[in-house]
C-alpha atoms as one frame of an Amber mdcrd trajectory, in Angstrom:
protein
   0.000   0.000   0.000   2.658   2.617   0.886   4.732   1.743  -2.102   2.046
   2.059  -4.421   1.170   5.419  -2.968   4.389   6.801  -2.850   4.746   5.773
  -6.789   1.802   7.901  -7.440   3.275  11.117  -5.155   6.558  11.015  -7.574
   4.420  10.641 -10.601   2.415  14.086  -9.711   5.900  15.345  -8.798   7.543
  14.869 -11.925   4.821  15.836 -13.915   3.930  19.205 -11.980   7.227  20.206
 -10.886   6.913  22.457  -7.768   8.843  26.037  -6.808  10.710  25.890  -4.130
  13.616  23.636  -3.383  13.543  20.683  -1.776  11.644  21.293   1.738   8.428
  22.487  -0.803   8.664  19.391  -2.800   9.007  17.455   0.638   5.901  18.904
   2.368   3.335  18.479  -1.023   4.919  15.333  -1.228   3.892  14.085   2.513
  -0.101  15.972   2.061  -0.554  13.951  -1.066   0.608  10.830   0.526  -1.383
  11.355   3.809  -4.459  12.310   1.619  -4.328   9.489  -0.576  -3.524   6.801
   2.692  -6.474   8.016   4.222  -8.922   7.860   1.753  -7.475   4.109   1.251
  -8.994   3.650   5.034 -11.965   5.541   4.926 -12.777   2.834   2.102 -12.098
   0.046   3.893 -13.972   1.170   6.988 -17.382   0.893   5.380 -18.477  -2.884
   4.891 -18.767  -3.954   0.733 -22.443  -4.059   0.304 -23.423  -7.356  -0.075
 -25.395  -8.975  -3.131 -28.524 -11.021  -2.023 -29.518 -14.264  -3.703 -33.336
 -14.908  -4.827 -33.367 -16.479  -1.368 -32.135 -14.404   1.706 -32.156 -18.037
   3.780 -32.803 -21.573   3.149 -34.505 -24.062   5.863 -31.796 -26.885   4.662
 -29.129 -24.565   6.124 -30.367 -24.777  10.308 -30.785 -28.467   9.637 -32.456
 -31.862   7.953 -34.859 -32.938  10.313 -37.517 -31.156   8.353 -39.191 -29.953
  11.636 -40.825 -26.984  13.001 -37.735 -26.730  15.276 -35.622 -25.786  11.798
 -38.488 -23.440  10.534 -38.424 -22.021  13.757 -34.567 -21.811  13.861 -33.965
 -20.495  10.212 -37.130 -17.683  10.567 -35.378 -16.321  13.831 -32.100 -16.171
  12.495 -33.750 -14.005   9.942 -35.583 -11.900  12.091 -32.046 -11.286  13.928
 -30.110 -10.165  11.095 -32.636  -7.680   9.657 -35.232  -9.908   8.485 -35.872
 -11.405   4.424 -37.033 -14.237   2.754 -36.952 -17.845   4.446 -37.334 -20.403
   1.597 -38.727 -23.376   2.226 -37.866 -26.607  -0.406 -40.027 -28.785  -1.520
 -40.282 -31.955   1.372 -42.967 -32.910   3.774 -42.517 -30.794   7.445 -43.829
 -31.899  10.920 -45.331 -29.301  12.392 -45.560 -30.511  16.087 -45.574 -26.999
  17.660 -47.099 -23.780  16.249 -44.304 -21.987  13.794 -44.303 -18.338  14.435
 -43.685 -16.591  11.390 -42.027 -13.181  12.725 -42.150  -9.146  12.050 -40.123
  -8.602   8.940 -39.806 -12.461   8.121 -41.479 -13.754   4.795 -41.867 -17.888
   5.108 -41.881 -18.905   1.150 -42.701 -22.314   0.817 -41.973 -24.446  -2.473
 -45.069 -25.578  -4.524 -44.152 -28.464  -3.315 -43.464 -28.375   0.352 -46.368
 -29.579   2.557 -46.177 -27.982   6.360 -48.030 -31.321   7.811 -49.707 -30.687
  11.147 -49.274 -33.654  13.657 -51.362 -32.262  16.811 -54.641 -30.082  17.726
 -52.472 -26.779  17.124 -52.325 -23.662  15.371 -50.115 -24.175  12.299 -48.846
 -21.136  11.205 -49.212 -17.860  13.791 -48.507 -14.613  11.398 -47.142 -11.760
  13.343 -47.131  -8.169  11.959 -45.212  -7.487   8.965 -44.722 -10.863   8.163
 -46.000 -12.842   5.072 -46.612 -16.125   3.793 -46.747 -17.697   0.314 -46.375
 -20.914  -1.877 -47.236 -24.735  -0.537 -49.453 -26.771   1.593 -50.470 -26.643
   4.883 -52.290 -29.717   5.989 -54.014 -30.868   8.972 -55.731 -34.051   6.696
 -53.821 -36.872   9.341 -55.898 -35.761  12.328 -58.826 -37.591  13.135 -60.178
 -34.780  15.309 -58.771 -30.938  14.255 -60.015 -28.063  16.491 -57.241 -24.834
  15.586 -56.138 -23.094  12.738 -54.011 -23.393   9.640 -52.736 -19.698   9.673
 -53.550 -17.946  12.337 -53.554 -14.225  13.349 -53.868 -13.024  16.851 -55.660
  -9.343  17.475 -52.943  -8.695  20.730 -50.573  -8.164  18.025 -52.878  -5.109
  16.771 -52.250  -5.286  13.157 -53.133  -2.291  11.222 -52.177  -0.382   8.152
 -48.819  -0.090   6.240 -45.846  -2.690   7.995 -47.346  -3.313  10.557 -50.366
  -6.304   9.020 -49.654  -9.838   6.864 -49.714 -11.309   3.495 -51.108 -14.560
   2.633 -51.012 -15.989  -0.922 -50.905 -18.927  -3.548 -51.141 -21.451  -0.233
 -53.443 -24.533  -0.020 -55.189 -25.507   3.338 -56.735 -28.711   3.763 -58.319
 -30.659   6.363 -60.449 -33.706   6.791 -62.187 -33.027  10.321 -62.630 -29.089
  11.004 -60.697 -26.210  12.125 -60.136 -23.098  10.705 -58.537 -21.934   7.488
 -57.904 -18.820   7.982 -58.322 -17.794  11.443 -58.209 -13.862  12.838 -59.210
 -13.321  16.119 -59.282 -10.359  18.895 -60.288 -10.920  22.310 -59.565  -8.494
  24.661 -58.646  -4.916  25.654 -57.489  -2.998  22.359 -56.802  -6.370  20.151
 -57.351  -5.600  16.742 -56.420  -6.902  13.275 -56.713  -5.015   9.873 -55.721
  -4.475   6.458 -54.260  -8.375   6.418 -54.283  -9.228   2.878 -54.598 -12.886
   0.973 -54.811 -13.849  -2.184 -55.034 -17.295  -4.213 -55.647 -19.291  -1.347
 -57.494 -22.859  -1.974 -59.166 -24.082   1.151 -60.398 -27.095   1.255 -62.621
 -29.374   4.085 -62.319 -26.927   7.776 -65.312 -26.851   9.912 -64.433 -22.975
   8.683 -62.868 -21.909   5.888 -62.121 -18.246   6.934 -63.441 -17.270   9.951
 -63.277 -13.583  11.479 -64.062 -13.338  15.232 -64.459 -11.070  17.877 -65.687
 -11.990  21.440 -68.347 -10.125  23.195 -66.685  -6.913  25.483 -67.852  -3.903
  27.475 -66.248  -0.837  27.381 -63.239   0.654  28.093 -62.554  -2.536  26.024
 -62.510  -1.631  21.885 -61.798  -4.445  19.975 -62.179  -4.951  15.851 -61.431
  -6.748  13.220 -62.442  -4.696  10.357 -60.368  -3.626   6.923 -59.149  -7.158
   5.662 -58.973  -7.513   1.999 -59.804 -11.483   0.801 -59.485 -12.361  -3.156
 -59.362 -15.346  -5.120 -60.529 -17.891  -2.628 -61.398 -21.004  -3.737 -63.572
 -22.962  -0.700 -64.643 -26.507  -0.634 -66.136 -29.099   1.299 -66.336 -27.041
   4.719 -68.937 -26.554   7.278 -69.313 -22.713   7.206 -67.657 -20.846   3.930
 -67.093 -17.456   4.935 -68.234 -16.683   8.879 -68.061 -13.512   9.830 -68.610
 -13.488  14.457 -69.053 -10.215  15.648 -71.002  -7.426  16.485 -72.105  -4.490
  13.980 -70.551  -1.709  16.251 -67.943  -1.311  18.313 -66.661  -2.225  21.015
 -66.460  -5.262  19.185 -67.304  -5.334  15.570 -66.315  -7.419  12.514 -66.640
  -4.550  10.165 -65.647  -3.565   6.156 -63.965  -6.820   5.472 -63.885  -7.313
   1.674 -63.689 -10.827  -0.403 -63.640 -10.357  -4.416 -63.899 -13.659  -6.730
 -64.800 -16.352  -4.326 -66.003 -19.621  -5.047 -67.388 -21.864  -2.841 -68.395
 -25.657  -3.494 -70.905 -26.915  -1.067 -70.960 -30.577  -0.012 -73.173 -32.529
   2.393 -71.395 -31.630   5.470 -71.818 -28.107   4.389 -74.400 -25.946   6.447
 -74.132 -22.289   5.832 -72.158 -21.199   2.793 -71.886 -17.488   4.440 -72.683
 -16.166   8.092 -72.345 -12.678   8.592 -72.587 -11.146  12.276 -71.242  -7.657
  11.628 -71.381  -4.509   9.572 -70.636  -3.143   6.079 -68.852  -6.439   5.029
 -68.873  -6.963   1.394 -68.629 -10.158  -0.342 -68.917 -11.329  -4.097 -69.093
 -15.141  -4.125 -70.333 -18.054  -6.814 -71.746 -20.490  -4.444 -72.272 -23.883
  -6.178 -74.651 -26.723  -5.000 -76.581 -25.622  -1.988 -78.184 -28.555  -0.283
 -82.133 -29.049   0.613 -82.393 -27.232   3.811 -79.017 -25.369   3.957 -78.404
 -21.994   3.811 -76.277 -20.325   0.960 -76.158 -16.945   2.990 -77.251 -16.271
   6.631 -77.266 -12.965   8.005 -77.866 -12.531  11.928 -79.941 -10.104  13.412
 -76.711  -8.936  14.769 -75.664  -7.864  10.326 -75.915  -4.175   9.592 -75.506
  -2.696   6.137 -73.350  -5.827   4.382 -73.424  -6.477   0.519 -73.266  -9.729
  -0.890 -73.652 -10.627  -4.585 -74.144 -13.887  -5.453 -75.191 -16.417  -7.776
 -78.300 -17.078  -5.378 -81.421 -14.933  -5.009 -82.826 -12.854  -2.396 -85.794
 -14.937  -2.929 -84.034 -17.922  -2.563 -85.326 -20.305   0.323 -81.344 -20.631
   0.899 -81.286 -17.132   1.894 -81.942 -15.602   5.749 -81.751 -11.922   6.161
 -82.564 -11.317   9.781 -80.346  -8.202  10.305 -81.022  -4.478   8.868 -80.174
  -2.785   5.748 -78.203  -5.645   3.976 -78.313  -5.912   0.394 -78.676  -9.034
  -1.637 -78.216  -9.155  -5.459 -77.152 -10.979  -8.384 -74.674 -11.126 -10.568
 -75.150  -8.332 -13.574 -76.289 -10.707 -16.567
């Protein structure tokens, strides 16, 4: 380093000779020197930025038991080291203990990696500004399922901007009941909004998405209102869509939106939609209503929600117990 530096001095010194004598030539001599020696370490001080993959972190690299206990391991090292994308390779996963999927942590699972669920527990938890996309989560091996595929807890008080969740292109199945989707505030100032999913295929859950908010008195003011739902394909469940809350606050369920839904209806079906809330807004094809089933049931607890449908107001599948809902068809 100093050799190559002083080359350069005695190359500016020879070409731009300086007046003087030899204490002159000396002292430019040393500034250059110094100037150019510490620029060299300023340089050096400041870490080479380093150029991310497709992947920020692979599950194969915290270990080949293809556990929760490496999901868990590889999403907190993430989280630690500023957060990114966890990939997740194709492979079957036991999930024997709920895998929290932390703030600034996106879990991206191969189309073919299957997150298989091996007791009655949540599957996924989503904490703010976190996400979730790609593969299967499956609770089909369970003779008796109670909990939730992905689930979203209102203590974390999800709102706008960073601080809600992404869910897409994931596929939930089930062969005893559940939830889906799951989002649920309980207490004191829980609340969840503006959680997003899209291209989700749910398939056989006692619910397939299922918004809740337990009865509370003031000073309590829980919600979970603002959550945008598109592209949902819904099969073979006991309740579709149920929406459990209250049209006002303290504890509402309020201007949740779902856009292109489908939902196949199947013996074990009872209520394709069940709305307790306010100013919800749905647009659904619901296929195959049973004999004596509901396509759409709205409490006397519904206030102001809009559904359009494939099914008619007059429809003996339709209940419209609340006040001001509106119920129409598809434009022909």
């Amino acid at each position: 380093m100093y050799r190559n530096n002083s080359a350069i001095g005695m190359v500016f010194f020879r070409l731009n000779p300086i007046k003087g004598g030899n204490k002159a030539m000396k002292k430019y001599l040393f500034v250059f020197i110094s100037l150019i020696f510490t620029l060299l370490l300023i340089q050096q001080s400041y870490p080479k930025a380093k150029t991310k993959g497709a992947f920020d972190f692979n599950v194969l690299d915290f270990g080949t038991d293809n556990t929760d206990v490496t999901l868990q391991k590889a999403i907190d090292h993430a989280q630690k080291n500023g957060g990114g994308i966890v990939y997740v390779p194709a492979g079957y996963y036991s999930i024997n203990h709920t895998v929290i999927v932390k703030p600034t942590v996106s879990l991206q699972l191969s189309t073919a990696a299957t997150f298989n669920i091996t007791k009655d527990i949540n599957g996924i938890e989503l904490k703010k500004n976190s996400n979730i996309s790609g593969g299967m989560i499956s609770a089909w091996g369970l003779n008796k399922y109670t909990k939730s595929a992905i689930y979203i807890d209102g203590r974390d008080k999800l709102t706008s901007g960073s601080f809600s969740a992404n869910i897409s292109n994931v596929k939930l199945t089930s062969r005893t009941g559940g939830n889906g989707i799951f989002l649920y505030a309980q207490k004191g100032s829980d609340h969840i909004g503006w959680v997003q999913a899209d291209n989700i295929n749910i398939h056989g859950f006692e619910k397939g998405i299922h918004l809740k908010t337990n009865p509370v008195t003031s000073p309590d003011m829980i919600w979970v209102d603002g959550n945008n739902f598109s592209n949902i394909l819904i099969s073979d469940s006991v309740y579709g869509i149920y929406l459990d809350g209250h049209r006002f606050l303290p504890y509402e369920v309020a201007g949740n939106m779902f856009n292109n839904v489908q939902i196949q209806n199947t013996d074990r079906t009872k209520i394709s939609i069940y709305i307790k809330g306010n100013l919800n807004q749905i647009q659904a094809m619901i296929w195959d209503v049973r004999p004596g089933k509901k396509a759409i049931y709205l409490d006397t607890d519904s206030r102001e929600n809009q559904i359009r449908s494939n099914v008619k107001v007059t429809d003996p599948s339709v209940v419209d117990l609340g006040e001001n809902n509106l119920i129409f068809p598809f434009q022909k």
